[in-house]
mmCIF file of C-alpha atoms in Angstrom:
data_model
loop_
_atom_site.group_PDB
_atom_site.id
_atom_site.type_symbol
_atom_site.label_atom_id
_atom_site.label_comp_id
_atom_site.label_asym_id
_atom_site.label_seq_id
_atom_site.Cartn_x
_atom_site.Cartn_y
_atom_site.Cartn_z
ATOM 1 C CA PRO A 1 -90.891 23.598 -24.797
ATOM 2 C CA GLU A 2 -94.070 23.864 -26.756
ATOM 3 C CA LYS A 3 -93.690 20.574 -28.534
ATOM 4 C CA ALA A 4 -93.413 18.661 -25.277
ATOM 5 C CA LYS A 5 -96.546 20.382 -23.944
ATOM 6 C CA ASN A 6 -98.509 19.442 -27.056
ATOM 7 C CA MET A 7 -97.417 15.827 -26.863
ATOM 8 C CA LEU A 8 -98.314 15.619 -23.192
ATOM 9 C CA ALA A 9 -101.758 17.096 -23.862
ATOM 10 C CA ALA A 10 -102.381 14.631 -26.698
ATOM 11 C CA PHE A 11 -101.352 11.725 -24.470
ATOM 12 C CA LEU A 12 -103.587 12.807 -21.633
ATOM 13 C CA SER A 13 -106.547 13.175 -23.946
ATOM 14 C CA MET A 14 -106.059 9.649 -25.171
ATOM 15 C CA VAL A 15 -105.855 8.304 -21.640
ATOM 16 C CA LYS A 16 -109.032 10.196 -20.619
ATOM 17 C CA ALA A 17 -110.945 8.857 -23.559
ATOM 18 C CA LYS A 18 -110.218 5.315 -22.496
ATOM 19 C CA GLN A 19 -110.952 5.811 -18.797
ATOM 20 C CA GLU A 20 -114.187 7.806 -18.891
ATOM 21 C CA PRO A 21 -117.234 5.750 -18.901
ATOM 22 C CA ALA A 22 -119.978 6.834 -21.167
ATOM 23 C CA GLY A 23 -122.107 8.757 -18.697
ATOM 24 C CA LEU A 24 -119.579 10.360 -16.505
ATOM 25 C CA SER A 25 -117.937 13.433 -17.469
ATOM 26 C CA TYR A 26 -115.576 14.167 -14.736
ATOM 27 C CA GLN A 27 -112.772 16.483 -15.278
ATOM 28 C CA ALA A 28 -110.045 17.285 -12.964
ATOM 29 C CA PRO A 29 -109.694 20.829 -12.002
ATOM 30 C CA GLU A 30 -107.232 22.706 -13.950
ATOM 31 C CA ALA A 31 -104.159 23.304 -11.912
ATOM 32 C CA ASN A 32 -101.536 25.886 -12.281
ATOM 33 C CA ALA A 33 -99.145 24.630 -14.933
ATOM 34 C CA TYR A 34 -95.775 23.500 -13.876
ATOM 35 C CA GLU A 35 -93.167 25.855 -15.068
ATOM 36 C CA PHE A 36 -90.237 24.100 -16.576
ATOM 37 C CA GLN A 37 -87.167 25.136 -14.554
ATOM 38 C CA SER A 38 -84.530 23.288 -16.573
ATOM 39 C CA GLY A 39 -84.621 25.559 -19.625
ATOM 40 C CA SER A 40 -81.265 27.131 -18.845
ATOM 41 C CA ILE A 41 -79.698 23.699 -18.309
ATOM 42 C CA ILE A 42 -80.976 22.546 -21.677
ATOM 43 C CA ASP A 43 -79.600 25.714 -23.248
ATOM 44 C CA VAL A 44 -76.218 25.018 -21.635
ATOM 45 C CA LEU A 45 -76.377 21.422 -22.840
ATOM 46 C CA LYS A 46 -77.253 22.600 -26.370
ATOM 47 C CA LYS A 47 -74.322 25.024 -26.280
ATOM 48 C CA LEU A 48 -72.046 22.236 -25.034
ATOM 49 C CA LYS A 49 -73.367 19.977 -27.777
ATOM 50 C CA ASP A 50 -72.648 22.678 -30.363
ATOM 51 C CA GLU A 51 -69.173 23.259 -28.879
ATOM 52 C CA PHE A 52 -68.461 19.530 -28.798
ATOM 53 C CA THR A 53 -69.708 19.153 -32.352
ATOM 54 C CA THR A 54 -67.476 22.066 -33.428
ATOM 55 C CA LYS A 55 -64.552 20.651 -31.446
ATOM 56 C CA LEU A 56 -65.197 17.205 -32.944
ATOM 57 C CA SER A 57 -65.247 18.707 -36.427
ATOM 58 C CA GLU A 58 -62.005 20.594 -35.738
ATOM 59 C CA CYS A 59 -60.391 17.476 -34.305
ATOM 60 C CA GLN A 60 -61.517 15.429 -37.305
ATOM 61 C CA LYS A 61 -60.096 18.072 -39.659
ATOM 62 C CA GLU A 62 -56.878 18.162 -37.656
ATOM 63 C CA GLU A 63 -56.727 14.361 -37.699
ATOM 64 C CA MET A 64 -57.318 14.325 -41.466
ATOM 65 C CA ASN A 65 -54.587 16.940 -41.950
ATOM 66 C CA SER A 66 -52.252 14.935 -39.719
ATOM 67 C CA LYS A 67 -53.099 11.750 -41.609
ATOM 68 C CA HIS A 68 -52.514 13.528 -44.907
ATOM 69 C CA ALA A 69 -49.175 14.848 -43.651
ATOM 70 C CA TYR A 70 -48.320 11.353 -42.407
ATOM 71 C CA ASP A 71 -49.260 9.863 -45.788
ATOM 72 C CA MET A 72 -47.133 12.486 -47.562
ATOM 73 C CA ILE A 73 -44.148 11.702 -45.312
ATOM 74 C CA ILE A 74 -44.623 7.963 -45.877
ATOM 75 C CA GLN A 75 -44.840 8.534 -49.640
ATOM 76 C CA ASP A 76 -41.746 10.733 -49.554
ATOM 77 C CA LEU A 77 -39.810 8.167 -47.537
ATOM 78 C CA THR A 78 -41.011 5.356 -49.809
ATOM 79 C CA ASP A 79 -39.880 7.347 -52.844
ATOM 80 C CA SER A 80 -36.552 8.049 -51.153
ATOM 81 C CA ILE A 81 -36.076 4.343 -50.450
ATOM 82 C CA GLU A 82 -36.951 3.418 -54.029
ATOM 83 C CA ASN A 83 -34.624 6.099 -55.391
ATOM 84 C CA GLY A 84 -31.902 4.930 -53.033
ATOM 85 C CA GLU A 85 -32.340 1.333 -54.130
ATOM 86 C CA THR A 86 -32.294 2.431 -57.773
ATOM 87 C CA ASP A 87 -29.116 4.424 -57.134
ATOM 88 C CA ILE A 88 -27.568 1.414 -55.413
ATOM 89 C CA GLU A 89 -28.409 -0.824 -58.371
ATOM 90 C CA GLU A 90 -27.039 1.730 -60.835
ATOM 91 C CA LYS A 91 -23.843 2.124 -58.822
ATOM 92 C CA LYS A 92 -23.446 -1.640 -58.535
ATOM 93 C CA ALA A 93 -23.876 -1.969 -62.298
ATOM 94 C CA GLU A 94 -21.397 0.860 -62.849
ATOM 95 C CA ALA A 95 -18.929 -0.737 -60.425
ATOM 96 C CA ASN A 96 -19.284 -4.117 -62.175
ATOM 97 C CA SER A 97 -18.772 -2.391 -65.511
ATOM 98 C CA LYS A 98 -15.652 -0.673 -64.200
ATOM 99 C CA VAL A 99 -14.324 -3.954 -62.791
ATOM 100 C CA GLU A 100 -14.889 -5.631 -66.154
ATOM 101 C CA GLU A 101 -13.264 -2.714 -67.946
ATOM 102 C CA ALA A 102 -10.312 -2.810 -65.547
ATOM 103 C CA ALA A 103 -9.919 -6.570 -66.115
ATOM 104 C CA LYS A 104 -10.038 -6.039 -69.878
ATOM 105 C CA LYS A 105 -7.482 -3.238 -69.663
ATOM 106 C CA LYS A 106 -5.264 -5.402 -67.450
ATOM 107 C CA LYS A 107 -5.488 -8.195 -70.024
ATOM 108 C CA ASP A 108 -4.694 -5.723 -72.809
ATOM 109 C CA LEU A 109 -1.779 -4.392 -70.757
ATOM 110 C CA LEU A 110 -0.376 -7.900 -70.332
ATOM 111 C CA ALA A 111 -0.729 -8.559 -74.064
ATOM 112 C CA VAL A 112 0.906 -5.241 -74.966
ATOM 113 C CA THR A 113 3.657 -5.834 -72.404
ATOM 114 C CA SER A 114 4.466 -9.255 -73.870
ATOM 115 C CA VAL A 115 4.441 -7.814 -77.416
ATOM 116 C CA LYS A 116 6.708 -4.991 -76.226
ATOM 117 C CA ALA A 117 9.114 -7.493 -74.652
ATOM 118 C CA GLU A 118 9.220 -9.485 -77.890
ATOM 119 C CA ASN A 119 9.761 -6.306 -79.896
ATOM 120 C CA GLU A 120 12.561 -5.224 -77.545
ATOM 121 C CA LYS A 121 14.239 -8.621 -78.012
ATOM 122 C CA LEU A 122 13.866 -8.259 -81.781
ATOM 123 C CA LEU A 123 15.262 -4.722 -81.573
ATOM 124 C CA GLU A 124 18.297 -5.916 -79.601
ATOM 125 C CA ALA A 125 18.868 -8.777 -82.043
ATOM 126 C CA THR A 126 18.538 -6.357 -84.975
ATOM 127 C CA LYS A 127 20.939 -3.881 -83.342
ATOM 128 C CA THR A 128 23.442 -6.673 -82.713
ATOM 129 C CA GLU A 129 23.098 -7.899 -86.277
ATOM 130 C CA CYS A 130 23.473 -4.353 -87.620
ATOM 131 C CA SER A 131 26.581 -3.684 -85.521
ATOM 132 C CA GLN A 132 28.088 -6.990 -86.686
ATOM 133 C CA LYS A 133 27.314 -6.169 -90.320
ATOM 134 C CA THR A 134 28.733 -2.673 -89.825
ATOM 135 C CA LEU A 135 31.970 -4.124 -88.441
ATOM 136 C CA SER A 136 32.095 -6.682 -91.260
ATOM 137 C CA TYR A 137 31.470 -3.935 -93.837
ATOM 138 C CA GLU A 138 34.186 -1.737 -92.326
ATOM 139 C CA GLU A 139 36.628 -4.664 -92.289
ATOM 140 C CA LYS A 140 35.791 -5.478 -95.925
ATOM 141 C CA GLN A 141 36.187 -1.825 -96.922
ATOM 142 C CA LYS A 142 39.558 -1.710 -95.172
ATOM 143 C CA LEU A 143 40.581 -4.968 -96.865
ATOM 144 C CA ARG A 144 39.460 -3.643 -100.277
ATOM 145 C CA SER A 145 41.350 -0.418 -99.814
ATOM 146 C CA GLU A 146 44.442 -2.430 -98.892
ATOM 147 C CA GLU A 147 43.845 -4.676 -101.927
ATOM 148 C CA ILE A 148 43.480 -1.563 -104.147
ATOM 149 C CA LYS A 149 46.770 -0.232 -102.745
ATOM 150 C CA ALA A 150 48.400 -3.615 -103.337
ATOM 151 C CA ILE A 151 47.075 -3.749 -106.917
ATOM 152 C CA ALA A 152 48.254 -0.189 -107.523
ATOM 153 C CA LYS A 153 51.682 -1.133 -106.149
ATOM 154 C CA ALA A 154 51.703 -4.251 -108.330
ATOM 155 C CA ILE A 155 50.764 -2.180 -111.401
ATOM 156 C CA GLU A 156 53.497 0.260 -110.531
ATOM 157 C CA ILE A 157 56.016 -2.531 -110.161
ATOM 158 C CA LEU A 158 54.876 -4.242 -113.335
ATOM 159 C CA SER A 159 55.008 -0.979 -115.214
ATOM 160 C CA SER A 160 58.586 -0.323 -114.161
ATOM 161 C CA PRO A 161 61.310 -0.569 -116.939
ATOM 162 C CA GLU A 162 63.240 -3.383 -115.237
ATOM 163 C CA VAL A 163 60.197 -5.638 -115.120
ATOM 164 C CA LEU A 164 59.314 -4.834 -118.734
ATOM 165 C CA GLU A 165 62.748 -6.002 -119.939
ATOM 166 C CA ASN A 166 62.521 -9.206 -117.997
ATOM 167 C CA ALA A 167 58.943 -9.691 -119.168
ATOM 168 C CA ASP A 168 59.968 -9.648 -122.825
ATOM 169 C CA MET A 169 62.574 -12.238 -122.180
ATOM 170 C CA TYR A 170 60.456 -14.549 -120.064
ATOM 171 C CA LEU A 171 57.264 -14.145 -122.014
ATOM 172 C CA ASN A 172 58.932 -15.097 -125.262
ATOM 173 C CA LEU A 173 60.170 -18.335 -123.766
ATOM 174 C CA GLY A 174 56.627 -19.409 -122.941
ATOM 175 C CA GLN A 175 55.552 -18.804 -126.543
ATOM 176 C CA GLN A 176 58.292 -20.894 -128.195
ATOM 177 C CA LYS A 177 57.404 -24.277 -129.485
ATOM 178 C CA MET A 178 58.449 -27.076 -127.303
ATOM 179 C CA ALA A 179 58.947 -30.670 -127.946
ATOM 180 C CA PRO A 180 55.912 -32.832 -127.593
ATOM 181 C CA SER A 181 55.603 -34.326 -124.224
ATOM 182 C CA LEU A 182 54.757 -37.860 -123.424
ATOM 183 C CA ALA A 183 51.242 -36.940 -122.512
ATOM 184 C CA GLN A 184 50.632 -35.360 -125.888
ATOM 185 C CA VAL A 185 51.677 -38.492 -127.781
#
């Protein structure tokens, strides 16, 4: 490489300047220059460096993509856990609400059942009372019809000619003046 040759030449000139005494000007004969034989090795190393740099870049990109995918999965799982916990809380609240509602309905059922039992007792008592009043009414109606028949028979008997003759005779006796009794005096 040209740069290395220039640096070497500059270094040698500095060393010569320090070593040469003022009157001597001795120079070494110029020798055939050493030809650098490692040029192809350096080219291979440069290629390897470029390949490794490219491979490193690809690996870093792949690692970043993997990390991003990992972060996305973690975020998705975290969201799933949070949603699951939220669902659990909502379902617990709903279950508690249903338990409370069921308890309230059970209480209402007991209250309605007791009211129904009381109403059924009242209904039975009312039916019994009604049947007793119906029987009493029917008995009274029968008695009244018999009384009406008896009164009709009595009117018929009293209207008969034999009773009318006896009535005149007996009724007149009750209207005659009687002697004063001891109580009247």
